[in-house]
């Protein structure tokens, strides 16, 4: 196992710096300052304003859905999307253990139970085959839906996450969910701009959720979006995230438990300016991915690329090392030399709050956990 000096040298050359290179930073090259100043001038910097409305309109267009709801972050968006889809306390939600903790946390916030099913190696996202095998072994269809024969709980939703912007095998997963009458919700937090067979991720499920955190391909500083082509459902999401307040010129009346999950207008102003540059960001990401792919092929290291009939946004780019020992050596050397690299997340069932959750063998998830490393992916 050789060293990785040439890797750090190449990445520093790509970014034309000898300074520390972070994993992913935002780029503000458009109307960000103009819109922020305008927002401040209007004094509408909080939870209502023209930029919130414009941002929601733009996101519905970008995702090819009928309505978008701006929220404070992606985690809150998933929590509300699950509730909108009918997930109630005590239900189960099938998802992947190879994900950022927000996916599982959002399920728990609804007092529901994550069920961790394996991923596919090629997408690093929830495996339709593994979901089908799990349901054939443990699923039972009843009049009101699918139940887990081991726990007796209703399986109300399936929540795949498009890992690093690589779409899961959606056609097959949709087919499995339809067969078992389970609602599909997309955790599209990382996949803004990604497509599957020409259609944007986030638009396939009953609802989709995106993140606009500071490290995402486009950012509002902090923020998220729920999208759906079910207008009534999305409008209910807007209502719930606005404290479930009934419209009135001056009275405050709330008729069910809601959330103060509104995106501030000042964050939406930043997001609008970022969305104007999304096509450029995606193009520059693809150019960087091509350079990385060529370089790592010369080092006999696999650089993860999109699958046929998909287009990835290459949000966080990653390499697959030969084994855990090589992964650890790669991480140590690159970070010591001022190039930030990061292992993929620890699997959710290794965390104390989710250690009790039901899971399958997780063969592919464990394989990837031991080998995948993220490398600097910022637009240059």
CSV table of C-alpha atoms in Angstrom, one decimal:
chain,number,residue,atom,x,y,z
A,1,UNK,CA,0.0,0.0,0.0
A,2,UNK,CA,1.7,3.2,-1.2
A,3,UNK,CA,1.3,6.7,0.0
A,4,UNK,CA,-1.1,9.3,-1.2
A,5,UNK,CA,1.2,12.3,-1.7
A,6,UNK,CA,0.3,12.6,-5.3
A,7,UNK,CA,-3.4,12.8,-4.3
A,8,UNK,CA,-3.0,15.7,-2.0
A,9,UNK,CA,-0.7,17.4,-4.6
A,10,UNK,CA,-3.2,16.9,-7.3
A,11,UNK,CA,-6.1,18.3,-5.3
A,12,UNK,CA,-4.1,21.4,-4.2
A,13,UNK,CA,-3.2,21.9,-7.9
A,14,UNK,CA,-6.9,21.6,-8.8
A,15,UNK,CA,-7.9,24.3,-6.3
A,16,UNK,CA,-4.7,26.3,-7.0
A,17,UNK,CA,-3.8,26.7,-3.4
A,18,UNK,CA,-1.3,25.5,-0.8
A,19,UNK,CA,-3.7,26.4,2.0
A,20,UNK,CA,-6.1,24.0,3.8
A,21,UNK,CA,-8.8,22.7,1.4
A,22,UNK,CA,-12.2,22.0,3.1
A,23,UNK,CA,-14.6,19.4,1.9
A,24,UNK,CA,-17.3,21.7,0.6
A,25,UNK,CA,-17.8,25.5,0.8
A,26,UNK,CA,-20.5,27.7,-0.8
A,27,UNK,CA,-19.7,30.1,-3.6
A,28,UNK,CA,-21.4,33.5,-3.7
A,29,UNK,CA,-20.9,34.9,-7.2
A,30,UNK,CA,-24.3,36.2,-8.1
A,31,UNK,CA,-27.0,38.4,-6.6
A,32,UNK,CA,-26.6,37.3,-3.0
A,33,UNK,CA,-25.5,40.7,-1.6
A,34,UNK,CA,-28.1,42.5,-3.7
A,35,UNK,CA,-31.0,40.4,-2.6
A,36,UNK,CA,-29.9,40.4,1.1
A,37,UNK,CA,-29.6,44.2,1.1
A,38,UNK,CA,-33.0,44.5,-0.5
A,39,UNK,CA,-34.4,42.1,2.1
A,40,UNK,CA,-33.0,44.2,4.9
A,41,UNK,CA,-34.3,47.4,3.3
A,42,UNK,CA,-37.9,46.0,3.2
A,43,UNK,CA,-37.5,45.1,7.0
A,44,UNK,CA,-39.2,41.7,6.1
A,45,UNK,CA,-36.3,39.5,7.4
A,46,UNK,CA,-38.3,36.9,9.3
A,47,UNK,CA,-40.9,34.3,8.4
A,48,UNK,CA,-42.8,36.1,5.7
A,49,UNK,CA,-41.8,38.0,2.6
A,50,UNK,CA,-41.5,38.1,-1.1
A,51,UNK,CA,-38.3,36.0,-1.2
A,52,UNK,CA,-40.0,33.1,0.6
A,53,UNK,CA,-42.7,33.2,-2.0
A,54,UNK,CA,-40.3,33.4,-4.9
A,55,UNK,CA,-38.1,30.7,-3.5
A,56,UNK,CA,-41.0,28.3,-3.2
A,57,UNK,CA,-42.1,29.1,-6.8
A,58,UNK,CA,-38.5,28.5,-8.1
A,59,UNK,CA,-38.2,25.2,-6.2
A,60,UNK,CA,-41.4,23.8,-7.6
A,61,UNK,CA,-40.1,24.7,-11.1
A,62,UNK,CA,-36.6,23.2,-10.4
A,63,UNK,CA,-38.1,19.9,-9.1
A,64,UNK,CA,-40.9,19.7,-11.6
A,65,UNK,CA,-43.5,19.5,-8.8
A,66,UNK,CA,-46.6,21.5,-8.2
A,67,UNK,CA,-45.9,23.2,-4.9
A,68,UNK,CA,-42.9,23.7,-2.6
A,69,UNK,CA,-42.9,24.7,1.1
A,70,UNK,CA,-39.8,26.5,2.5
A,71,UNK,CA,-38.8,25.3,6.0
A,72,UNK,CA,-36.0,26.0,8.5
A,73,UNK,CA,-33.9,22.9,7.5
A,74,UNK,CA,-34.1,19.6,5.8
A,75,UNK,CA,-34.5,17.6,9.0
A,76,UNK,CA,-37.7,19.5,9.9
A,77,UNK,CA,-38.9,19.0,6.3
A,78,UNK,CA,-38.6,15.2,6.6
A,79,UNK,CA,-40.3,15.2,10.0
A,80,UNK,CA,-43.3,17.1,8.6
A,81,UNK,CA,-43.3,15.1,5.3
A,82,UNK,CA,-43.6,11.9,7.3
A,83,UNK,CA,-46.5,13.3,9.3
A,84,UNK,CA,-48.2,14.5,6.0
A,85,UNK,CA,-47.8,11.0,4.6
A,86,UNK,CA,-49.7,9.5,7.5
A,87,UNK,CA,-46.9,8.2,9.8
A,88,UNK,CA,-48.1,8.3,13.4
A,89,UNK,CA,-46.7,7.3,16.7
A,90,UNK,CA,-45.7,3.7,16.9
A,91,UNK,CA,-45.5,3.2,13.1
A,92,UNK,CA,-42.4,1.9,11.3
A,93,UNK,CA,-40.5,3.5,8.4
A,94,UNK,CA,-38.2,1.6,6.2
A,95,UNK,CA,-35.0,3.5,5.5
A,96,UNK,CA,-31.2,3.0,5.1
A,97,UNK,CA,-28.6,2.8,7.9
A,98,UNK,CA,-26.0,4.3,5.5
A,99,UNK,CA,-27.2,7.9,5.8
A,100,UNK,CA,-26.7,11.1,7.7
A,101,UNK,CA,-28.3,10.9,11.2
A,102,UNK,CA,-31.1,13.4,10.2
A,103,UNK,CA,-32.9,10.7,8.2
A,104,UNK,CA,-33.3,8.5,11.2
A,105,UNK,CA,-33.8,11.4,13.7
A,106,UNK,CA,-36.8,12.7,11.7
A,107,UNK,CA,-38.5,9.3,11.9
A,108,UNK,CA,-37.9,9.3,15.7
A,109,UNK,CA,-39.2,12.8,16.1
A,110,UNK,CA,-42.6,11.4,14.9
A,111,UNK,CA,-42.3,8.7,17.6
A,112,UNK,CA,-42.0,6.2,14.8
A,113,UNK,CA,-39.5,3.4,14.5
A,114,UNK,CA,-36.7,3.2,11.8
A,115,UNK,CA,-36.3,-0.2,10.1
A,116,UNK,CA,-32.8,-0.3,8.5
A,117,UNK,CA,-32.7,-2.2,5.2
A,118,UNK,CA,-29.5,-2.6,3.1
A,119,UNK,CA,-28.3,-0.4,0.3
A,120,UNK,CA,-27.1,-1.2,-3.2
A,121,UNK,CA,-23.4,-0.9,-3.8
A,122,UNK,CA,-23.8,0.9,-7.0
A,123,UNK,CA,-26.0,3.8,-5.7
A,124,UNK,CA,-25.1,3.7,-2.0
A,125,UNK,CA,-28.8,4.2,-1.5
A,126,UNK,CA,-31.7,2.0,-0.3
A,127,UNK,CA,-31.9,-1.3,-2.3
A,128,UNK,CA,-35.2,-2.2,-3.8
A,129,UNK,CA,-34.2,-5.9,-3.8
A,130,UNK,CA,-33.3,-5.7,-0.1
A,131,UNK,CA,-36.6,-4.0,0.7
A,132,UNK,CA,-38.5,-6.6,-1.3
A,133,UNK,CA,-36.7,-9.5,0.5
A,134,UNK,CA,-37.4,-7.9,3.9
A,135,UNK,CA,-41.1,-7.5,3.1
A,136,UNK,CA,-41.4,-11.0,1.8
A,137,UNK,CA,-39.9,-12.3,5.0
A,138,UNK,CA,-41.7,-9.9,7.5
A,139,UNK,CA,-44.5,-8.1,5.7
A,140,UNK,CA,-48.2,-8.8,5.9
A,141,UNK,CA,-50.8,-6.9,3.9
A,142,UNK,CA,-54.0,-6.1,5.8
A,143,UNK,CA,-57.0,-4.0,5.0
A,144,UNK,CA,-55.4,-0.8,6.2
A,145,UNK,CA,-51.8,-1.4,4.9
A,146,UNK,CA,-48.6,-3.3,5.5
A,147,UNK,CA,-47.6,-4.7,8.9
A,148,UNK,CA,-44.4,-6.1,10.2
A,149,UNK,CA,-45.1,-9.7,11.5
A,150,UNK,CA,-42.2,-9.6,13.9
A,151,UNK,CA,-43.3,-6.4,15.7
A,152,UNK,CA,-46.9,-6.1,14.9
A,153,UNK,CA,-46.4,-2.5,13.8
A,154,UNK,CA,-47.7,-0.8,10.7
A,155,UNK,CA,-45.0,0.0,8.1
A,156,UNK,CA,-46.4,3.4,6.9
A,157,UNK,CA,-43.6,4.7,4.8
A,158,UNK,CA,-40.3,4.1,2.9
A,159,UNK,CA,-37.7,6.8,3.1
A,160,UNK,CA,-34.7,6.3,0.7
A,161,UNK,CA,-31.9,8.8,0.7
A,162,UNK,CA,-30.1,9.8,-2.5
A,163,UNK,CA,-26.6,9.4,-1.1
A,164,UNK,CA,-24.2,12.3,-2.2
A,165,UNK,CA,-26.6,13.1,-5.0
A,166,UNK,CA,-26.6,9.6,-6.6
A,167,UNK,CA,-30.2,8.6,-7.3
A,168,UNK,CA,-31.4,5.2,-6.0
A,169,UNK,CA,-33.0,2.7,-8.3
A,170,UNK,CA,-36.4,4.5,-8.2
A,171,UNK,CA,-38.4,2.5,-10.7
A,172,UNK,CA,-37.8,-0.7,-8.8
A,173,UNK,CA,-38.3,0.9,-5.4
A,174,UNK,CA,-41.6,2.5,-6.5
A,175,UNK,CA,-42.8,-0.9,-7.7
A,176,UNK,CA,-42.0,-2.6,-4.4
A,177,UNK,CA,-43.7,0.2,-2.4
A,178,UNK,CA,-46.9,0.0,-4.6
A,179,UNK,CA,-47.0,-3.8,-4.2
A,180,UNK,CA,-46.9,-3.5,-0.4
A,181,UNK,CA,-49.0,-0.3,-0.2
A,182,UNK,CA,-46.2,1.7,1.5
A,183,UNK,CA,-45.9,5.4,0.9
A,184,UNK,CA,-42.6,6.5,-0.7
A,185,UNK,CA,-41.0,9.7,0.6
A,186,UNK,CA,-37.7,10.9,-0.8
A,187,UNK,CA,-34.9,12.2,1.4
A,188,UNK,CA,-33.5,14.3,-1.5
A,189,UNK,CA,-31.5,16.5,0.9
A,190,UNK,CA,-28.2,15.9,-1.0
A,191,UNK,CA,-29.6,15.6,-4.6
A,192,UNK,CA,-30.7,19.0,-5.7
A,193,UNK,CA,-30.2,19.0,-9.5
A,194,UNK,CA,-29.9,15.2,-9.8
A,195,UNK,CA,-32.2,13.4,-12.2
A,196,UNK,CA,-33.4,9.8,-12.7
A,197,UNK,CA,-34.5,9.1,-16.3
A,198,UNK,CA,-34.7,12.8,-17.0
A,199,UNK,CA,-36.9,13.5,-14.0
A,200,UNK,CA,-35.7,15.4,-10.9
A,201,UNK,CA,-35.2,13.5,-7.7
A,202,UNK,CA,-37.7,14.5,-5.0
A,203,UNK,CA,-40.5,14.4,-7.5
A,204,UNK,CA,-41.1,10.6,-7.5
A,205,UNK,CA,-42.4,10.1,-4.0
A,206,UNK,CA,-45.6,11.4,-2.5
A,207,UNK,CA,-43.3,14.1,-1.0
A,208,UNK,CA,-39.6,15.0,-1.4
A,209,UNK,CA,-37.4,17.0,0.9
A,210,UNK,CA,-34.3,19.0,0.1
A,211,UNK,CA,-31.6,20.7,2.3
A,212,UNK,CA,-30.2,24.2,1.8
A,213,UNK,CA,-27.6,23.9,4.6
A,214,UNK,CA,-24.4,25.8,4.3
A,215,UNK,CA,-22.5,22.8,2.8
A,216,UNK,CA,-25.0,22.0,0.1
A,217,UNK,CA,-24.7,22.6,-3.6
A,218,UNK,CA,-26.9,25.7,-3.2
A,219,UNK,CA,-27.4,27.2,0.2
A,220,UNK,CA,-29.7,29.5,2.2
A,221,UNK,CA,-27.3,29.3,5.1
A,222,UNK,CA,-29.8,27.1,6.9
A,223,UNK,CA,-33.0,25.9,5.3
A,224,UNK,CA,-34.9,23.1,3.6
A,225,UNK,CA,-37.9,22.5,1.2
A,226,UNK,CA,-40.7,20.1,1.1
A,227,UNK,CA,-42.0,19.5,-2.5
A,228,UNK,CA,-45.0,17.6,-3.8
A,229,UNK,CA,-47.3,17.4,-6.7
A,230,UNK,CA,-50.2,16.9,-4.3
A,231,UNK,CA,-51.2,20.5,-3.8
A,232,UNK,CA,-53.6,19.9,-0.9
A,233,UNK,CA,-50.9,17.9,0.9
A,234,UNK,CA,-48.3,20.6,0.3
A,235,UNK,CA,-50.7,23.3,1.5
A,236,UNK,CA,-51.2,21.3,4.7
A,237,UNK,CA,-47.5,21.2,5.1
A,238,UNK,CA,-47.3,25.0,4.8
A,239,UNK,CA,-50.0,25.3,7.4
A,240,UNK,CA,-48.4,22.9,9.8
A,241,UNK,CA,-45.0,24.5,9.5
A,242,UNK,CA,-46.6,27.9,10.2
A,243,UNK,CA,-47.7,26.9,13.7
A,244,UNK,CA,-51.1,25.6,12.4
A,245,UNK,CA,-52.5,29.1,12.6
A,246,UNK,CA,-55.8,29.8,11.0
A,247,UNK,CA,-55.7,32.9,8.7
A,248,UNK,CA,-57.1,36.0,10.4
A,249,UNK,CA,-56.3,39.7,10.2
A,250,UNK,CA,-55.5,39.9,13.9
A,251,UNK,CA,-56.7,36.9,15.9
A,252,UNK,CA,-54.4,34.0,16.9
A,253,UNK,CA,-56.1,30.7,16.6
A,254,UNK,CA,-54.3,27.4,16.2
A,255,UNK,CA,-56.5,24.3,15.7
A,256,UNK,CA,-53.9,21.5,15.8
A,257,UNK,CA,-50.3,20.9,16.9
A,258,UNK,CA,-48.1,22.7,14.4
A,259,UNK,CA,-44.4,23.7,14.2
A,260,UNK,CA,-42.6,27.0,13.9
A,261,UNK,CA,-40.5,25.7,11.1
A,262,UNK,CA,-40.7,28.7,8.7
A,263,UNK,CA,-37.7,29.7,6.6
A,264,UNK,CA,-36.9,33.4,7.3
A,265,UNK,CA,-37.2,35.7,4.3
A,266,UNK,CA,-33.5,36.7,4.7
A,267,UNK,CA,-32.5,33.1,4.2
A,268,UNK,CA,-34.8,32.8,1.2
A,269,UNK,CA,-33.2,35.8,-0.4
A,270,UNK,CA,-29.9,34.0,-0.3
A,271,UNK,CA,-31.4,30.8,-1.7
A,272,UNK,CA,-33.0,32.7,-4.6
A,273,UNK,CA,-29.7,34.1,-5.6
A,274,UNK,CA,-28.1,30.6,-5.3
A,275,UNK,CA,-30.8,28.9,-7.4
A,276,UNK,CA,-30.1,31.4,-10.2
A,277,UNK,CA,-26.6,29.9,-10.4
A,278,UNK,CA,-27.6,26.2,-10.0
A,279,UNK,CA,-27.1,25.2,-13.7
A,280,UNK,CA,-23.6,26.7,-13.5
A,281,UNK,CA,-22.8,25.0,-10.3
A,282,UNK,CA,-23.9,21.6,-11.7
A,283,UNK,CA,-21.8,22.1,-14.9
A,284,UNK,CA,-18.7,23.0,-12.9
A,285,UNK,CA,-19.3,20.0,-10.6
A,286,UNK,CA,-19.4,17.7,-13.6
A,287,UNK,CA,-16.2,19.1,-15.0
A,288,UNK,CA,-14.5,18.6,-11.6
A,289,UNK,CA,-15.8,15.0,-11.5
A,290,UNK,CA,-14.4,14.2,-14.9
A,291,UNK,CA,-10.9,15.5,-13.8
A,292,UNK,CA,-11.1,13.4,-10.6
A,293,UNK,CA,-12.3,10.3,-12.5
A,294,UNK,CA,-9.3,10.5,-14.9
A,295,UNK,CA,-6.8,11.1,-12.1
A,296,UNK,CA,-8.0,8.3,-9.9
A,297,UNK,CA,-8.2,5.8,-12.7
A,298,UNK,CA,-4.5,6.4,-13.1
A,299,UNK,CA,-4.0,5.5,-9.5
A,300,UNK,CA,-6.2,2.4,-9.7
A,301,UNK,CA,-8.7,3.9,-7.2
A,302,UNK,CA,-12.4,3.9,-8.0
A,303,UNK,CA,-14.0,7.3,-8.2
A,304,UNK,CA,-17.7,7.1,-7.9
A,305,UNK,CA,-19.6,8.2,-11.0
A,306,UNK,CA,-23.3,8.3,-12.0
A,307,UNK,CA,-25.2,5.3,-13.4
A,308,UNK,CA,-26.8,5.0,-16.8
A,309,UNK,CA,-30.1,6.8,-17.1
A,310,UNK,CA,-29.2,9.1,-14.1
A,311,UNK,CA,-27.5,12.4,-13.7
A,312,UNK,CA,-25.9,13.0,-10.4
A,313,UNK,CA,-25.2,16.5,-9.0
A,314,UNK,CA,-21.9,15.3,-7.6
A,315,UNK,CA,-22.6,17.2,-4.4
A,316,UNK,CA,-19.9,15.3,-2.3
A,317,UNK,CA,-17.6,13.4,-4.5
A,318,UNK,CA,-16.1,10.2,-3.2
A,319,UNK,CA,-13.6,7.4,-3.8
A,320,UNK,CA,-13.8,3.7,-2.9
A,321,UNK,CA,-10.6,2.4,-1.4
A,322,UNK,CA,-9.6,-1.3,-1.4
A,323,UNK,CA,-10.4,-2.0,2.3
A,324,UNK,CA,-10.6,-0.3,5.7
A,325,UNK,CA,-6.9,-0.2,6.2
A,326,UNK,CA,-6.3,1.6,2.9
A,327,UNK,CA,-9.2,3.9,3.7
A,328,UNK,CA,-7.7,4.8,7.1
A,329,UNK,CA,-4.3,5.5,5.6
A,330,UNK,CA,-5.9,7.7,2.9
A,331,UNK,CA,-7.8,9.7,5.5
A,332,UNK,CA,-4.8,10.1,7.8
A,333,UNK,CA,-2.4,11.2,5.1
A,334,UNK,CA,-4.7,13.6,3.3
A,335,UNK,CA,-6.0,15.3,6.4
A,336,UNK,CA,-2.4,15.7,7.8
A,337,UNK,CA,-1.4,17.4,4.6
A,338,UNK,CA,-4.2,19.9,4.7
A,339,UNK,CA,-6.7,18.3,2.4
A,340,UNK,CA,-9.9,17.6,4.2
A,341,UNK,CA,-11.3,14.1,3.5
A,342,UNK,CA,-14.1,12.3,5.4
A,343,UNK,CA,-15.3,8.8,5.8
A,344,UNK,CA,-18.9,8.0,5.0
A,345,UNK,CA,-21.2,8.0,8.0
A,346,UNK,CA,-21.1,5.4,10.7
A,347,UNK,CA,-24.1,3.2,10.2
A,348,UNK,CA,-27.2,4.3,12.1
A,349,UNK,CA,-27.5,1.0,14.1
A,350,UNK,CA,-24.1,1.7,15.6
A,351,UNK,CA,-25.4,4.8,17.3
A,352,UNK,CA,-26.9,4.3,20.8
A,353,UNK,CA,-30.3,5.7,20.1
A,354,UNK,CA,-30.9,3.4,17.1
A,355,UNK,CA,-29.0,0.3,18.2
A,356,UNK,CA,-32.3,-1.5,19.1
A,357,UNK,CA,-33.8,-1.0,15.7
A,358,UNK,CA,-34.7,-3.9,13.4
A,359,UNK,CA,-32.3,-4.4,10.5
A,360,UNK,CA,-31.3,-6.9,7.9
A,361,UNK,CA,-27.7,-8.2,7.4
A,362,UNK,CA,-26.5,-4.8,6.1
A,363,UNK,CA,-23.8,-6.5,4.0
A,364,UNK,CA,-23.4,-3.8,1.4
A,365,UNK,CA,-23.7,-0.9,3.9
A,366,UNK,CA,-20.9,-2.4,5.9
A,367,UNK,CA,-18.8,-2.9,2.8
A,368,UNK,CA,-19.2,0.8,1.8
A,369,UNK,CA,-18.8,2.0,5.4
A,370,UNK,CA,-15.3,0.5,5.4
A,371,UNK,CA,-14.2,1.9,2.0
A,372,UNK,CA,-16.0,5.2,1.0
A,373,UNK,CA,-14.2,8.5,1.5
A,374,UNK,CA,-15.4,12.0,0.5
A,375,UNK,CA,-12.9,14.3,-1.1
A,376,UNK,CA,-13.0,18.1,-1.6
A,377,UNK,CA,-16.0,18.9,-3.9
A,378,UNK,CA,-16.4,22.6,-3.8
A,379,UNK,CA,-17.1,24.5,-7.1
A,380,UNK,CA,-13.8,26.0,-7.9
